[in-house]
JSON list of C-alpha atoms in Angstrom, two decimals:
[
{"chain": "A", "resi": 1, "resn": "MET", "atom": "CA", "xyz": [16.13, 7.07, -22.86]},
{"chain": "A", "resi": 2, "resn": "THR", "atom": "CA", "xyz": [14.57, 3.63, -22.74]},
{"chain": "A", "resi": 3, "resn": "GLU", "atom": "CA", "xyz": [13.23, 2.07, -19.61]},
{"chain": "A", "resi": 4, "resn": "ARG", "atom": "CA", "xyz": [15.12, -0.94, -18.32]},
{"chain": "A", "resi": 5, "resn": "GLU", "atom": "CA", "xyz": [13.42, -3.78, -16.51]},
{"chain": "A", "resi": 6, "resn": "LYS", "atom": "CA", "xyz": [14.71, -4.54, -13.03]},
{"chain": "A", "resi": 7, "resn": "THR", "atom": "CA", "xyz": [13.78, -7.20, -10.47]},
{"chain": "A", "resi": 8, "resn": "LEU", "atom": "CA", "xyz": [13.39, -6.09, -6.86]},
{"chain": "A", "resi": 9, "resn": "THR", "atom": "CA", "xyz": [12.47, -7.89, -3.65]},
{"chain": "A", "resi": 10, "resn": "VAL", "atom": "CA", "xyz": [9.80, -6.28, -1.51]},
{"chain": "A", "resi": 11, "resn": "THR", "atom": "CA", "xyz": [10.79, -6.33, 2.16]},
{"chain": "A", "resi": 12, "resn": "ALA", "atom": "CA", "xyz": [8.15, -4.26, 3.98]},
{"chain": "A", "resi": 13, "resn": "LEU", "atom": "CA", "xyz": [4.88, -2.36, 3.66]},
{"chain": "A", "resi": 14, "resn": "SER", "atom": "CA", "xyz": [4.60, 1.41, 3.84]},
{"chain": "A", "resi": 15, "resn": "PRO", "atom": "CA", "xyz": [2.02, 3.03, 6.13]},
{"chain": "A", "resi": 16, "resn": "SER", "atom": "CA", "xyz": [-0.05, 3.72, 3.02]},
{"chain": "A", "resi": 17, "resn": "GLY", "atom": "CA", "xyz": [-0.07, 0.05, 1.94]},
{"chain": "A", "resi": 18, "resn": "GLU", "atom": "CA", "xyz": [2.50, -0.04, -0.85]},
{"chain": "A", "resi": 19, "resn": "GLY", "atom": "CA", "xyz": [5.33, -2.57, -0.84]},
{"chain": "A", "resi": 20, "resn": "LEU", "atom": "CA", "xyz": [8.79, -1.18, -0.07]},
{"chain": "A", "resi": 21, "resn": "ALA", "atom": "CA", "xyz": [11.92, -2.29, -1.90]},
{"chain": "A", "resi": 22, "resn": "GLU", "atom": "CA", "xyz": [15.43, -0.90, -1.80]},
{"chain": "A", "resi": 23, "resn": "HIS", "atom": "CA", "xyz": [16.85, 0.30, -5.10]},
{"chain": "A", "resi": 24, "resn": "ASN", "atom": "CA", "xyz": [20.12, 2.21, -5.52]},
{"chain": "A", "resi": 25, "resn": "GLY", "atom": "CA", "xyz": [20.25, 3.00, -1.80]},
{"chain": "A", "resi": 26, "resn": "ARG", "atom": "CA", "xyz": [16.70, 4.39, -1.68]},
{"chain": "A", "resi": 27, "resn": "TRP", "atom": "CA", "xyz": [13.38, 2.96, -0.55]},
{"chain": "A", "resi": 28, "resn": "ILE", "atom": "CA", "xyz": [10.87, 2.75, -3.36]},
{"chain": "A", "resi": 29, "resn": "LYS", "atom": "CA", "xyz": [7.09, 2.37, -2.93]},
{"chain": "A", "resi": 30, "resn": "LEU", "atom": "CA", "xyz": [5.58, -0.24, -5.25]},
{"chain": "A", "resi": 31, "resn": "GLN", "atom": "CA", "xyz": [1.80, -0.54, -5.58]},
{"chain": "A", "resi": 32, "resn": "ASP", "atom": "CA", "xyz": [0.11, -3.90, -5.22]},
{"chain": "A", "resi": 33, "resn": "SER", "atom": "CA", "xyz": [3.17, -5.66, -3.83]},
{"chain": "A", "resi": 34, "resn": "LEU", "atom": "CA", "xyz": [3.86, -7.44, -0.54]},
{"chain": "A", "resi": 35, "resn": "PRO", "atom": "CA", "xyz": [6.87, -8.42, 1.56]},
{"chain": "A", "resi": 36, "resn": "GLY", "atom": "CA", "xyz": [8.59, -11.52, 0.18]},
{"chain": "A", "resi": 37, "resn": "GLU", "atom": "CA", "xyz": [7.51, -10.93, -3.40]},
{"chain": "A", "resi": 38, "resn": "ARG", "atom": "CA", "xyz": [9.99, -10.47, -6.23]},
{"chain": "A", "resi": 39, "resn": "VAL", "atom": "CA", "xyz": [8.63, -7.98, -8.74]},
{"chain": "A", "resi": 40, "resn": "LYS", "atom": "CA", "xyz": [9.72, -6.85, -12.18]},
{"chain": "A", "resi": 41, "resn": "VAL", "atom": "CA", "xyz": [9.62, -3.07, -12.48]},
{"chain": "A", "resi": 42, "resn": "LEU", "atom": "CA", "xyz": [10.06, -0.50, -15.22]},
{"chain": "A", "resi": 43, "resn": "GLY", "atom": "CA", "xyz": [10.99, 3.14, -14.88]},
{"chain": "A", "resi": 44, "resn": "GLU", "atom": "CA", "xyz": [13.70, 5.29, -13.42]},
{"chain": "A", "resi": 45, "resn": "GLY", "atom": "CA", "xyz": [14.37, 6.77, -9.99]},
{"chain": "A", "resi": 46, "resn": "ARG", "atom": "CA", "xyz": [11.30, 6.84, -7.76]},
{"chain": "A", "resi": 47, "resn": "SER", "atom": "CA", "xyz": [9.02, 6.36, -10.77]},
{"chain": "A", "resi": 48, "resn": "LEU", "atom": "CA", "xyz": [9.31, 2.58, -10.83]},
{"chain": "A", "resi": 49, "resn": "ARG", "atom": "CA", "xyz": [6.11, 0.67, -11.57]},
{"chain": "A", "resi": 50, "resn": "VAL", "atom": "CA", "xyz": [5.39, -3.02, -11.14]},
{"chain": "A", "resi": 51, "resn": "VAL", "atom": "CA", "xyz": [4.85, -4.84, -14.44]},
{"chain": "A", "resi": 52, "resn": "ALA", "atom": "CA", "xyz": [4.94, -8.45, -13.16]},
{"chain": "A", "resi": 53, "resn": "ARG", "atom": "CA", "xyz": [5.30, -10.54, -10.00]},
{"chain": "A", "resi": 54, "resn": "GLU", "atom": "CA", "xyz": [7.65, -13.53, -10.00]},
{"chain": "A", "resi": 55, "resn": "ASN", "atom": "CA", "xyz": [5.96, -14.98, -6.92]},
{"chain": "A", "resi": 56, "resn": "ASP", "atom": "CA", "xyz": [3.00, -14.29, -4.66]},
{"chain": "A", "resi": 57, "resn": "SER", "atom": "CA", "xyz": [3.31, -13.79, -0.93]},
{"chain": "A", "resi": 58, "resn": "THR", "atom": "CA", "xyz": [1.39, -16.23, 1.24]},
{"chain": "A", "resi": 59, "resn": "ASP", "atom": "CA", "xyz": [-0.18, -13.05, 2.69]},
{"chain": "A", "resi": 60, "resn": "ARG", "atom": "CA", "xyz": [-1.65, -12.00, -0.68]},
{"chain": "A", "resi": 61, "resn": "ALA", "atom": "CA", "xyz": [-5.43, -11.65, -0.57]},
{"chain": "A", "resi": 62, "resn": "ARG", "atom": "CA", "xyz": [-7.91, -11.32, -3.40]},
{"chain": "A", "resi": 63, "resn": "PRO", "atom": "CA", "xyz": [-9.37, -7.78, -3.26]},
{"chain": "A", "resi": 64, "resn": "GLN", "atom": "CA", "xyz": [-13.13, -7.78, -2.74]},
{"chain": "A", "resi": 65, "resn": "CYS", "atom": "CA", "xyz": [-13.77, -4.44, -4.44]},
{"chain": "A", "resi": 66, "resn": "PRO", "atom": "CA", "xyz": [-14.23, -4.52, -8.23]},
{"chain": "A", "resi": 67, "resn": "ILE", "atom": "CA", "xyz": [-12.64, -1.07, -8.69]},
{"chain": "A", "resi": 68, "resn": "VAL", "atom": "CA", "xyz": [-9.65, -1.47, -6.36]},
{"chain": "A", "resi": 69, "resn": "SER", "atom": "CA", "xyz": [-7.14, -1.12, -9.22]},
{"chain": "A", "resi": 70, "resn": "ALA", "atom": "CA", "xyz": [-8.49, 2.32, -10.16]},
{"chain": "A", "resi": 71, "resn": "CYS", "atom": "CA", "xyz": [-9.63, 3.69, -6.80]},
{"chain": "A", "resi": 72, "resn": "GLY", "atom": "CA", "xyz": [-7.28, 5.18, -4.24]},
{"chain": "A", "resi": 73, "resn": "GLY", "atom": "CA", "xyz": [-9.56, 4.45, -1.27]},
{"chain": "A", "resi": 74, "resn": "CYS", "atom": "CA", "xyz": [-8.47, 1.02, 0.00]},
{"chain": "A", "resi": 75, "resn": "ALA", "atom": "CA", "xyz": [-4.77, 0.51, -0.68]},
{"chain": "A", "resi": 76, "resn": "TRP", "atom": "CA", "xyz": [-4.45, -2.51, 1.62]},
{"chain": "A", "resi": 77, "resn": "GLN", "atom": "CA", "xyz": [-6.93, -4.91, -0.01]},
{"chain": "A", "resi": 78, "resn": "HIS", "atom": "CA", "xyz": [-4.21, -7.06, -1.56]},
{"chain": "A", "resi": 79, "resn": "ALA", "atom": "CA", "xyz": [-2.85, -7.90, 1.92]},
{"chain": "A", "resi": 80, "resn": "SER", "atom": "CA", "xyz": [-4.30, -10.52, 4.26]},
{"chain": "A", "resi": 81, "resn": "GLN", "atom": "CA", "xyz": [-6.01, -9.29, 7.40]},
{"chain": "A", "resi": 82, "resn": "SER", "atom": "CA", "xyz": [-3.24, -10.78, 9.56]},
{"chain": "A", "resi": 83, "resn": "LEU", "atom": "CA", "xyz": [-0.51, -8.98, 7.58]},
{"chain": "A", "resi": 84, "resn": "GLN", "atom": "CA", "xyz": [-2.45, -5.72, 7.83]},
{"chain": "A", "resi": 85, "resn": "GLN", "atom": "CA", "xyz": [-2.75, -6.10, 11.60]},
{"chain": "A", "resi": 86, "resn": "ARG", "atom": "CA", "xyz": [0.92, -7.03, 12.11]},
{"chain": "A", "resi": 87, "resn": "THR", "atom": "CA", "xyz": [2.17, -4.22, 9.87]},
{"chain": "A", "resi": 88, "resn": "ARG", "atom": "CA", "xyz": [-0.01, -1.53, 11.40]},
{"chain": "A", "resi": 89, "resn": "LEU", "atom": "CA", "xyz": [1.12, -2.56, 14.88]},
{"chain": "A", "resi": 90, "resn": "GLU", "atom": "CA", "xyz": [4.78, -2.43, 13.76]},
{"chain": "A", "resi": 91, "resn": "HIS", "atom": "CA", "xyz": [4.24, 1.08, 12.35]},
{"chain": "A", "resi": 92, "resn": "LEU", "atom": "CA", "xyz": [2.60, 2.19, 15.60]},
{"chain": "A", "resi": 93, "resn": "VAL", "atom": "CA", "xyz": [5.45, 0.83, 17.73]},
{"chain": "A", "resi": 94, "resn": "ARG", "atom": "CA", "xyz": [8.05, 2.52, 15.50]},
{"chain": "A", "resi": 95, "resn": "ALA", "atom": "CA", "xyz": [6.25, 5.86, 15.89]},
{"chain": "A", "resi": 96, "resn": "LEU", "atom": "CA", "xyz": [6.44, 5.72, 19.70]},
{"chain": "A", "resi": 97, "resn": "PRO", "atom": "CA", "xyz": [9.29, 7.30, 21.65]},
{"chain": "A", "resi": 98, "resn": "GLY", "atom": "CA", "xyz": [12.02, 4.75, 22.40]},
{"chain": "A", "resi": 99, "resn": "GLU", "atom": "CA", "xyz": [11.15, 4.34, 26.08]},
{"chain": "A", "resi": 100, "resn": "LEU", "atom": "CA", "xyz": [7.56, 3.34, 25.21]},
{"chain": "A", "resi": 101, "resn": "ARG", "atom": "CA", "xyz": [8.39, 0.77, 22.52]},
{"chain": "A", "resi": 102, "resn": "SER", "atom": "CA", "xyz": [8.84, -2.08, 24.99]},
{"chain": "A", "resi": 103, "resn": "LEU", "atom": "CA", "xyz": [5.41, -1.64, 26.60]},
{"chain": "A", "resi": 104, "resn": "PRO", "atom": "CA", "xyz": [2.81, -4.29, 25.70]},
{"chain": "A", "resi": 105, "resn": "ILE", "atom": "CA", "xyz": [0.28, -3.00, 23.19]},
{"chain": "A", "resi": 106, "resn": "GLU", "atom": "CA", "xyz": [-3.09, -4.58, 22.71]},
{"chain": "A", "resi": 107, "resn": "SER", "atom": "CA", "xyz": [-5.09, -4.09, 19.56]},
{"chain": "A", "resi": 108, "resn": "THR", "atom": "CA", "xyz": [-8.70, -4.78, 18.77]},
{"chain": "A", "resi": 109, "resn": "VAL", "atom": "CA", "xyz": [-9.48, -5.99, 15.29]},
{"chain": "A", "resi": 110, "resn": "SER", "atom": "CA", "xyz": [-12.89, -5.53, 13.75]},
{"chain": "A", "resi": 111, "resn": "PRO", "atom": "CA", "xyz": [-14.66, -8.86, 13.20]},
{"chain": "A", "resi": 112, "resn": "MET", "atom": "CA", "xyz": [-15.64, -7.45, 9.79]},
{"chain": "A", "resi": 113, "resn": "ALA", "atom": "CA", "xyz": [-12.90, -7.43, 7.14]},
{"chain": "A", "resi": 114, "resn": "TYR", "atom": "CA", "xyz": [-14.84, -4.94, 5.00]},
{"chain": "A", "resi": 115, "resn": "GLY", "atom": "CA", "xyz": [-17.46, -2.26, 5.52]},
{"chain": "A", "resi": 116, "resn": "TYR", "atom": "CA", "xyz": [-16.34, -1.04, 8.94]},
{"chain": "A", "resi": 117, "resn": "ARG", "atom": "CA", "xyz": [-14.44, 2.13, 8.07]},
{"chain": "A", "resi": 118, "resn": "THR", "atom": "CA", "xyz": [-15.67, 5.37, 9.59]},
{"chain": "A", "resi": 119, "resn": "ARG", "atom": "CA", "xyz": [-13.39, 7.81, 7.80]},
{"chain": "A", "resi": 120, "resn": "ALA", "atom": "CA", "xyz": [-13.01, 8.73, 4.16]},
{"chain": "A", "resi": 121, "resn": "ARG", "atom": "CA", "xyz": [-11.01, 11.40, 2.34]},
{"chain": "A", "resi": 122, "resn": "MET", "atom": "CA", "xyz": [-13.21, 12.72, -0.40]},
{"chain": "A", "resi": 123, "resn": "ALA", "atom": "CA", "xyz": [-12.39, 15.15, -3.19]},
{"chain": "A", "resi": 124, "resn": "TRP", "atom": "CA", "xyz": [-14.67, 17.35, -5.20]},
{"chain": "A", "resi": 125, "resn": "ARG", "atom": "CA", "xyz": [-14.40, 19.23, -8.44]},
{"chain": "A", "resi": 126, "resn": "VAL", "atom": "CA", "xyz": [-16.65, 21.90, -9.93]},
{"chain": "A", "resi": 127, "resn": "GLU", "atom": "CA", "xyz": [-16.68, 22.21, -13.71]},
{"chain": "A", "resi": 128, "resn": "ARG", "atom": "CA", "xyz": [-19.23, 24.18, -15.73]},
{"chain": "A", "resi": 129, "resn": "GLY", "atom": "CA", "xyz": [-21.55, 24.46, -12.76]},
{"chain": "A", "resi": 130, "resn": "ARG", "atom": "CA", "xyz": [-21.51, 20.72, -12.07]},
{"chain": "A", "resi": 131, "resn": "THR", "atom": "CA", "xyz": [-20.01, 19.34, -8.85]},
{"chain": "A", "resi": 132, "resn": "THR", "atom": "CA", "xyz": [-18.43, 15.88, -8.81]},
{"chain": "A", "resi": 133, "resn": "LEU", "atom": "CA", "xyz": [-17.69, 14.21, -5.46]},
{"chain": "A", "resi": 134, "resn": "GLY", "atom": "CA", "xyz": [-15.67, 11.02, -4.96]},
{"chain": "A", "resi": 135, "resn": "PHE", "atom": "CA", "xyz": [-12.33, 9.48, -4.09]},
{"chain": "A", "resi": 136, "resn": "HIS", "atom": "CA", "xyz": [-9.08, 10.32, -5.80]},
{"chain": "A", "resi": 137, "resn": "ALA", "atom": "CA", "xyz": [-8.05, 7.79, -8.42]},
{"chain": "A", "resi": 138, "resn": "ARG", "atom": "CA", "xyz": [-5.13, 5.59, -7.40]},
{"chain": "A", "resi": 139, "resn": "GLY", "atom": "CA", "xyz": [-1.91, 7.58, -7.66]},
{"chain": "A", "resi": 140, "resn": "ALA", "atom": "CA", "xyz": [-3.66, 10.89, -8.35]},
{"chain": "A", "resi": 141, "resn": "ALA", "atom": "CA", "xyz": [-3.49, 12.55, -4.95]}
]
């Protein structure tokens, strides 16, 4: 079976930072995509992968990390700080019970865009008596 190229419109961001697009009645996560972008994808089912963007969102940011495309540690670097803040607040409000969703919520944003995280999910592997510690590669965990 050959893969057919499709064009999808990203309409939201997932809690893990991937763009979300509807395809065949299902929501598909698409790495390195943002709401408002039209992306060309290849694959079938939930295994669609972005091969090109037709347009860039005005909220697209240039990642500051040189290994962001391989690392799975900072999945939001392609999104502007304002989009990150808005989206995370939307996800928080959606997670609240209905009666609490109308309450005003204040958020505090770090004045530093990078280097402020205090949590990391590390993985380790032991092979032939040697231990390797690091982050999972993007899409590996």
